Amino acid sequence: MLRATFQLVAGLGPTRERRLWDAGVTDWQQLPSAAADTLGPHLRPSLLTASDAADAALARADLPALARLVPSREHWRLYPSFAARAIYLDIETDNEGVTAVGLLDRFGPRVLLAGRDLDEFPEAVPADALLVTYNGAAFDVPVLRR
C-alpha cells in the first residue's frame, strides 16, 4: 500500500493519484516508465525525486522520513509497513493537566497515571513510533508536547 502512495509532492492529491492508479502505475518503481501524459512535465521531476527518497527511507525503515513525505491525512498508509512500531494512544486530562495516558502496543495495554508512573511516558513511546490516535494530532499530541 505504501509504495502505491504518490501524494508525495505539492500538486499531487487524491485525484491525480487516482489517475496514476487508473493508468496502471501502482508502485514507485513504475514511475520512471510511466507515460509522459500520466504526469505533467512540472510534477514528474519532483515526484521522481520524492519517490526515490521515499523508497530509500522505506528500505532503511525510516518512519520519520516517510512521515515527512506523506501528507498527515494519509499517514494511515504507513501502518502496514510499520505495524510493529505502532502505538495506540489516548490521554485523559483535567484542569491540572494530563491525568492518564492509555497505550496499546505489541507489549499489550498499559495505563500511565499522574502521580504514579506518568513520568515514564517518554521511554514508553520512542520518537520513531507510529502513533495511532483518534483525533490525537489535534489534541493529544500537542497536550503531551506541552
mmCIF file of C-alpha atoms in Angstrom:
data_model
loop_
_atom_site.group_PDB
_atom_site.id
_atom_site.type_symbol
_atom_site.label_atom_id
_atom_site.label_comp_id
_atom_site.label_asym_id
_atom_site.label_seq_id
_atom_site.Cartn_x
_atom_site.Cartn_y
_atom_site.Cartn_z
ATOM 1 C CA MET A 1 0.000 0.000 0.000
ATOM 2 C CA LEU A 2 2.698 2.499 0.937
ATOM 3 C CA ARG A 3 4.544 2.021 -2.347
ATOM 4 C CA ALA A 4 1.319 2.996 -4.174
ATOM 5 C CA THR A 5 1.231 6.340 -2.371
ATOM 6 C CA PHE A 6 2.031 9.147 -4.793
ATOM 7 C CA GLN A 7 0.850 12.131 -2.756
ATOM 8 C CA LEU A 8 4.464 12.952 -2.002
ATOM 9 C CA VAL A 9 4.694 16.390 -3.632
ATOM 10 C CA ALA A 10 2.633 19.560 -3.711
ATOM 11 C CA GLY A 11 0.124 19.490 -6.550
ATOM 12 C CA LEU A 12 -0.406 15.743 -6.472
ATOM 13 C CA GLY A 13 -3.509 14.997 -4.450
ATOM 14 C CA PRO A 14 -6.077 12.209 -4.415
ATOM 15 C CA THR A 15 -7.424 12.931 -7.918
ATOM 16 C CA ARG A 16 -4.059 12.826 -9.666
ATOM 17 C CA GLU A 17 -3.032 9.839 -7.585
ATOM 18 C CA ARG A 18 -6.198 8.020 -8.738
ATOM 19 C CA ARG A 19 -5.275 8.850 -12.364
ATOM 20 C CA LEU A 20 -1.902 7.200 -11.843
ATOM 21 C CA TRP A 21 -3.549 4.082 -10.429
ATOM 22 C CA ASP A 22 -6.072 4.026 -13.293
ATOM 23 C CA ALA A 23 -3.148 4.224 -15.748
ATOM 24 C CA GLY A 24 -1.665 1.114 -14.116
ATOM 25 C CA VAL A 25 1.019 2.907 -12.089
ATOM 26 C CA THR A 26 0.758 1.294 -8.659
ATOM 27 C CA ASP A 27 4.347 1.374 -7.376
ATOM 28 C CA TRP A 28 7.076 3.986 -7.062
ATOM 29 C CA GLN A 29 9.376 1.904 -9.256
ATOM 30 C CA GLN A 30 6.897 2.200 -12.150
ATOM 31 C CA LEU A 31 7.056 5.997 -12.214
ATOM 32 C CA PRO A 32 10.123 6.395 -14.462
ATOM 33 C CA SER A 33 8.468 4.357 -17.208
ATOM 34 C CA ALA A 34 5.003 5.936 -16.799
ATOM 35 C CA ALA A 35 3.652 7.621 -19.915
ATOM 36 C CA ALA A 36 4.575 11.284 -20.135
ATOM 37 C CA ASP A 37 0.922 12.355 -20.190
ATOM 38 C CA THR A 38 0.261 10.484 -16.933
ATOM 39 C CA LEU A 39 2.278 13.110 -15.065
ATOM 40 C CA GLY A 40 2.582 16.689 -16.125
ATOM 41 C CA PRO A 41 6.062 17.958 -17.001
ATOM 42 C CA HIS A 42 6.128 20.041 -13.816
ATOM 43 C CA LEU A 43 5.211 17.224 -11.439
ATOM 44 C CA ARG A 44 7.292 14.456 -12.969
ATOM 45 C CA PRO A 45 10.785 15.546 -11.803
ATOM 46 C CA SER A 46 9.699 16.394 -8.264
ATOM 47 C CA LEU A 47 7.643 13.200 -7.917
ATOM 48 C CA LEU A 48 10.525 11.067 -9.188
ATOM 49 C CA THR A 49 12.844 12.686 -6.648
ATOM 50 C CA ALA A 50 10.312 12.299 -3.834
ATOM 51 C CA SER A 51 9.514 8.689 -4.691
ATOM 52 C CA ASP A 52 13.241 7.858 -4.753
ATOM 53 C CA ALA A 53 13.564 9.434 -1.311
ATOM 54 C CA ALA A 54 10.513 7.530 -0.059
ATOM 55 C CA ASP A 55 11.832 4.259 -1.474
ATOM 56 C CA ALA A 56 15.207 4.790 0.219
ATOM 57 C CA ALA A 57 13.503 5.710 3.521
ATOM 58 C CA LEU A 58 11.339 2.588 3.346
ATOM 59 C CA ALA A 59 14.407 0.436 2.668
ATOM 60 C CA ARG A 60 16.011 1.939 5.822
ATOM 61 C CA ALA A 61 12.736 1.549 7.754
ATOM 62 C CA ASP A 62 12.997 5.289 8.422
ATOM 63 C CA LEU A 63 9.484 6.060 9.613
ATOM 64 C CA PRO A 64 10.139 9.741 10.466
ATOM 65 C CA ALA A 65 11.478 10.409 6.944
ATOM 66 C CA LEU A 66 8.448 8.750 5.356
ATOM 67 C CA ALA A 67 6.074 10.601 7.656
ATOM 68 C CA ARG A 68 7.587 13.888 6.444
ATOM 69 C CA LEU A 69 6.980 12.897 2.807
ATOM 70 C CA VAL A 70 3.423 11.588 3.154
ATOM 71 C CA PRO A 71 0.670 14.112 3.992
ATOM 72 C CA SER A 72 -0.603 13.675 7.553
ATOM 73 C CA ARG A 73 -4.107 12.839 6.307
ATOM 74 C CA GLU A 74 -2.537 9.837 4.534
ATOM 75 C CA HIS A 75 -0.383 8.574 7.429
ATOM 76 C CA TRP A 76 -2.746 5.607 7.787
ATOM 77 C CA ARG A 77 -0.913 4.190 4.749
ATOM 78 C CA LEU A 78 2.227 3.813 6.867
ATOM 79 C CA TYR A 79 0.593 1.261 9.156
ATOM 80 C CA PRO A 80 1.073 -1.957 7.129
ATOM 81 C CA SER A 81 4.803 -1.283 6.805
ATOM 82 C CA PHE A 82 5.308 -0.202 10.426
ATOM 83 C CA ALA A 83 2.686 -2.141 12.403
ATOM 84 C CA ALA A 84 5.339 -3.496 14.780
ATOM 85 C CA ARG A 85 6.159 0.100 15.776
ATOM 86 C CA ALA A 86 2.530 1.197 16.151
ATOM 87 C CA ILE A 87 1.344 2.501 19.484
ATOM 88 C CA TYR A 88 -2.324 3.264 20.025
ATOM 89 C CA LEU A 89 -2.562 6.279 22.286
ATOM 90 C CA ASP A 90 -5.255 8.137 24.187
ATOM 91 C CA ILE A 91 -4.996 10.649 27.006
ATOM 92 C CA GLU A 92 -7.261 11.948 29.719
ATOM 93 C CA THR A 93 -6.929 15.453 31.120
ATOM 94 C CA ASP A 94 -8.422 17.739 33.715
ATOM 95 C CA ASN A 95 -7.789 21.388 34.620
ATOM 96 C CA GLU A 96 -4.440 20.381 36.133
ATOM 97 C CA GLY A 97 -3.103 18.651 33.016
ATOM 98 C CA VAL A 98 -2.688 15.078 31.839
ATOM 99 C CA THR A 99 -4.140 12.566 34.295
ATOM 100 C CA ALA A 100 -3.747 9.325 32.318
ATOM 101 C CA VAL A 101 -2.195 8.005 29.140
ATOM 102 C CA GLY A 102 -3.504 4.768 27.689
ATOM 103 C CA LEU A 103 -1.177 2.839 25.407
ATOM 104 C CA LEU A 104 -1.596 -0.302 23.363
ATOM 105 C CA ASP A 105 1.392 -1.694 21.521
ATOM 106 C CA ARG A 106 2.987 -5.054 20.772
ATOM 107 C CA PHE A 107 3.633 -5.482 24.519
ATOM 108 C CA GLY A 108 -0.063 -5.143 25.354
ATOM 109 C CA PRO A 109 -2.178 -2.472 27.005
ATOM 110 C CA ARG A 110 -0.787 -0.084 29.632
ATOM 111 C CA VAL A 111 -2.120 2.877 31.561
ATOM 112 C CA LEU A 112 0.257 5.526 32.873
ATOM 113 C CA LEU A 113 -1.213 7.646 35.653
ATOM 114 C CA ALA A 114 -0.317 11.056 37.049
ATOM 115 C CA GLY A 115 1.262 10.662 40.465
ATOM 116 C CA ARG A 116 2.197 7.057 39.747
ATOM 117 C CA ASP A 117 4.135 6.426 36.531
ATOM 118 C CA LEU A 118 3.166 9.112 34.009
ATOM 119 C CA ASP A 119 6.783 10.318 34.002
ATOM 120 C CA GLU A 120 7.684 7.039 32.210
ATOM 121 C CA PHE A 121 5.797 8.169 29.109
ATOM 122 C CA PRO A 122 8.863 9.346 27.124
ATOM 123 C CA GLU A 123 10.515 5.931 27.496
ATOM 124 C CA ALA A 124 7.264 4.113 26.681
ATOM 125 C CA VAL A 125 6.850 5.914 23.355
ATOM 126 C CA PRO A 126 10.018 6.030 21.232
ATOM 127 C CA ALA A 127 10.464 9.021 18.946
ATOM 128 C CA ASP A 128 10.182 6.786 15.879
ATOM 129 C CA ALA A 129 6.911 5.113 16.930
ATOM 130 C CA LEU A 130 3.887 5.190 14.676
ATOM 131 C CA LEU A 131 1.215 6.838 16.832
ATOM 132 C CA VAL A 132 -2.358 5.763 16.187
ATOM 133 C CA THR A 133 -4.915 8.093 17.763
ATOM 134 C CA TYR A 134 -8.442 9.303 17.375
ATOM 135 C CA ASN A 135 -8.009 12.970 16.517
ATOM 136 C CA GLY A 136 -4.792 12.863 18.528
ATOM 137 C CA ALA A 137 -2.848 15.118 16.195
ATOM 138 C CA ALA A 138 -5.256 17.922 17.083
ATOM 139 C CA PHE A 139 -5.455 17.347 20.841
ATOM 140 C CA ASP A 140 -3.475 14.502 22.437
ATOM 141 C CA VAL A 141 -0.086 15.062 20.838
ATOM 142 C CA PRO A 142 0.010 18.869 21.359
ATOM 143 C CA VAL A 143 -1.039 18.439 25.013
ATOM 144 C CA LEU A 144 1.673 15.818 25.573
ATOM 145 C CA ARG A 145 4.316 18.008 23.930
ATOM 146 C CA ARG A 146 3.443 20.884 26.265
#
